[in-house]
Protein backbone atom coordinates (compact mmCIF):
# COMPACT_ATOMS: atom_id res chain seq x y z
CA MET A 1 0.00 0.00 0.00
CA ARG A 2 2.89 2.35 0.77
CA ILE A 3 4.32 1.91 -2.74
CA ILE A 4 0.97 2.79 -4.29
CA ARG A 5 0.73 5.93 -2.16
CA VAL A 6 4.25 6.99 -3.09
CA LEU A 7 3.51 6.41 -6.78
CA LEU A 8 0.26 8.37 -6.57
CA ILE A 9 1.97 11.25 -4.79
CA ALA A 10 4.76 11.26 -7.38
CA LEU A 11 2.22 11.22 -10.21
CA GLY A 12 0.28 14.07 -8.60
CA LEU A 13 3.42 16.16 -8.16
CA TRP A 14 4.45 15.54 -11.77
CA LEU A 15 1.00 16.47 -13.08
CA GLY A 16 1.02 19.62 -10.96
CA TRP A 17 4.44 20.58 -12.28
CA TYR A 18 3.30 19.91 -15.85
CA GLY A 19 0.21 22.09 -15.39
CA ILE A 20 2.24 24.93 -13.91
CA SER A 21 4.78 24.70 -16.74
CA LEU A 22 1.95 25.06 -19.26
CA LEU A 23 0.64 28.11 -17.40
CA LEU A 24 4.07 29.74 -17.34
CA GLU A 25 4.21 29.57 -21.15
CA MET A 26 0.99 31.59 -21.54
CA ASN A 27 0.83 35.32 -22.15
CA PRO A 28 -0.29 37.65 -19.31
CA ALA A 29 -3.71 38.36 -20.85
CA ASP A 30 -4.56 34.65 -20.91
CA LEU A 31 -3.30 34.21 -17.36
CA ARG A 32 -5.55 37.06 -16.15
CA SER A 33 -8.49 35.47 -17.93
CA ILE A 34 -7.76 32.08 -16.32
CA ALA A 35 -7.43 33.68 -12.88
CA LEU A 36 -10.70 35.56 -13.34
CA TRP A 37 -12.62 32.45 -14.44
CA PHE A 38 -11.07 30.42 -11.62
CA ALA A 39 -11.99 33.01 -8.97
CA ALA A 40 -15.48 33.51 -10.41
CA GLY A 41 -16.07 29.76 -10.43
CA ILE A 42 -15.10 29.46 -6.78
CA LEU A 43 -17.23 32.44 -5.76
CA LEU A 44 -20.20 31.23 -7.80
CA HIS A 45 -19.95 27.75 -6.31
CA ASP A 46 -19.46 28.84 -2.71
CA GLY A 47 -21.83 31.80 -2.82
CA VAL A 48 -24.69 30.43 -4.93
CA PHE A 49 -24.62 26.73 -5.75
CA ALA A 50 -23.50 25.33 -2.39
CA PRO A 51 -26.13 27.19 -0.31
CA ILE A 52 -28.88 26.23 -2.77
CA ALA A 53 -27.77 22.60 -2.73
CA ALA A 54 -27.66 22.59 1.08
CA ALA A 55 -31.14 24.14 1.34
CA LEU A 56 -32.58 21.67 -1.16
CA GLY A 57 -30.93 18.79 0.67
CA VAL A 58 -32.41 19.84 4.01
CA ALA A 59 -35.84 20.36 2.43
CA GLY A 60 -35.65 16.99 0.68
CA ARG A 61 -34.77 15.20 3.89
CA ARG A 62 -37.77 16.76 5.62
CA LEU A 63 -40.28 16.28 2.80
CA LEU A 64 -39.31 12.93 1.25
CA PRO A 65 -39.43 9.46 2.80
CA SER A 66 -35.98 8.22 3.81
CA GLY A 67 -35.91 5.51 1.12
CA TRP A 68 -36.29 8.17 -1.55
CA TRP A 69 -33.34 10.34 -0.51
CA ALA A 70 -30.59 8.57 -2.47
CA PRO A 71 -32.47 8.12 -5.80
CA VAL A 72 -33.79 11.69 -5.80
CA ALA A 73 -30.37 13.09 -4.86
CA CYS A 74 -28.72 11.13 -7.72
CA GLY A 75 -31.40 12.33 -10.14
CA ALA A 76 -30.90 15.92 -9.00
CA VAL A 77 -27.11 15.73 -9.39
CA CYS A 78 -27.47 14.24 -12.89
CA THR A 79 -30.03 16.90 -13.83
CA ILE A 80 -27.84 19.78 -12.68
CA THR A 81 -24.82 18.30 -14.46
CA LEU A 82 -26.72 17.85 -17.72
CA LEU A 83 -28.11 21.38 -17.51
CA LEU A 84 -24.68 22.91 -16.90
CA ILE A 85 -23.21 20.99 -19.83
CA ALA A 86 -26.09 21.98 -22.13
CA VAL A 87 -26.27 25.69 -21.31
CA PRO A 88 -23.52 26.80 -23.74
CA VAL A 89 -25.05 25.00 -26.74
CA ILE A 90 -28.80 25.31 -26.18
CA ASP A 91 -29.11 28.75 -27.76
CA ARG A 92 -26.72 27.79 -30.60
CA ALA A 93 -24.80 31.07 -30.22
CA GLY A 94 -21.65 29.50 -31.66
CA ALA A 95 -23.33 28.11 -34.78
CA LEU A 96 -22.00 29.40 -38.08
CA ALA A 97 -24.04 29.40 -41.29
CA SER A 98 -20.83 28.91 -43.27
CA ASN A 99 -19.93 25.74 -41.31
CA PRO A 100 -22.94 23.49 -40.65
CA THR A 101 -20.82 20.98 -38.72
CA ILE A 102 -20.59 23.34 -35.77
CA LEU A 103 -23.45 22.64 -33.37
CA ASN A 104 -25.18 20.43 -35.91
CA ARG A 105 -27.53 18.66 -33.49
CA ASP A 106 -30.75 19.45 -31.73
CA TYR A 107 -29.22 19.88 -28.29
CA LEU A 108 -32.48 20.81 -26.59
CA ALA A 109 -34.05 17.52 -27.69
CA GLY A 110 -30.95 15.65 -26.51
CA LEU A 111 -31.13 17.37 -23.15
CA LEU A 112 -34.83 16.58 -22.74
CA ILE A 113 -34.29 12.93 -23.71
CA SER A 114 -31.38 12.66 -21.26
CA LEU A 115 -33.45 14.16 -18.46
CA ALA A 116 -36.32 11.80 -19.28
CA VAL A 117 -33.96 8.82 -19.05
CA VAL A 118 -32.52 10.02 -15.73
CA TRP A 119 -35.91 10.58 -14.11
CA THR A 120 -37.32 7.34 -15.52
CA LEU A 121 -34.48 5.52 -13.80
CA VAL A 122 -35.15 7.47 -10.61
CA ALA A 123 -38.84 6.51 -10.82
CA LEU A 124 -37.89 2.85 -11.28
CA LEU A 125 -35.65 3.03 -8.23
CA LEU A 126 -38.39 4.71 -6.23
CA ARG A 127 -40.83 2.00 -7.28
CA ARG A 128 -38.34 -0.64 -6.16
CA VAL A 129 -37.85 1.12 -2.83
CA ARG A 130 -41.60 1.30 -2.33
CA THR A 131 -42.20 -2.39 -3.14
CA THR A 132 -39.38 -3.83 -1.05
CA ARG A 133 -40.04 -4.00 2.63
CA PRO A 134 -37.31 -4.39 5.20
CA THR A 135 -37.19 -7.77 6.89
CA VAL A 136 -37.33 -7.99 10.64
CA ASP A 137 -34.81 -10.33 12.25
């Protein structure tokens, strides 16, 4: 186990060094942009997303039966992830008439189908939770 830890630490240090070396090759304007996006991401997460997630988690624990917590939480995490991935392409702002291969799909339909699959699976899990009863020893 110690060898694995040492190898993982060495790999992590090497990857960190490699990432820093790539940053040092960038021009100052790009570095400022990276720093701004990094800081904004942290502030947005800690100031908006984390409190909302905590409030929804507390509300879900109070409103939902205990067997439903895990499936609904997984469905919510998948939904948020899919929405965040889809936001940049839903409005097709990057599409170019001169190049039809850029954003050449119906991303809204794909998002809706993905969400339907996620919540269908959640519903199946909830049905399984409801039909299985704990055994008493």
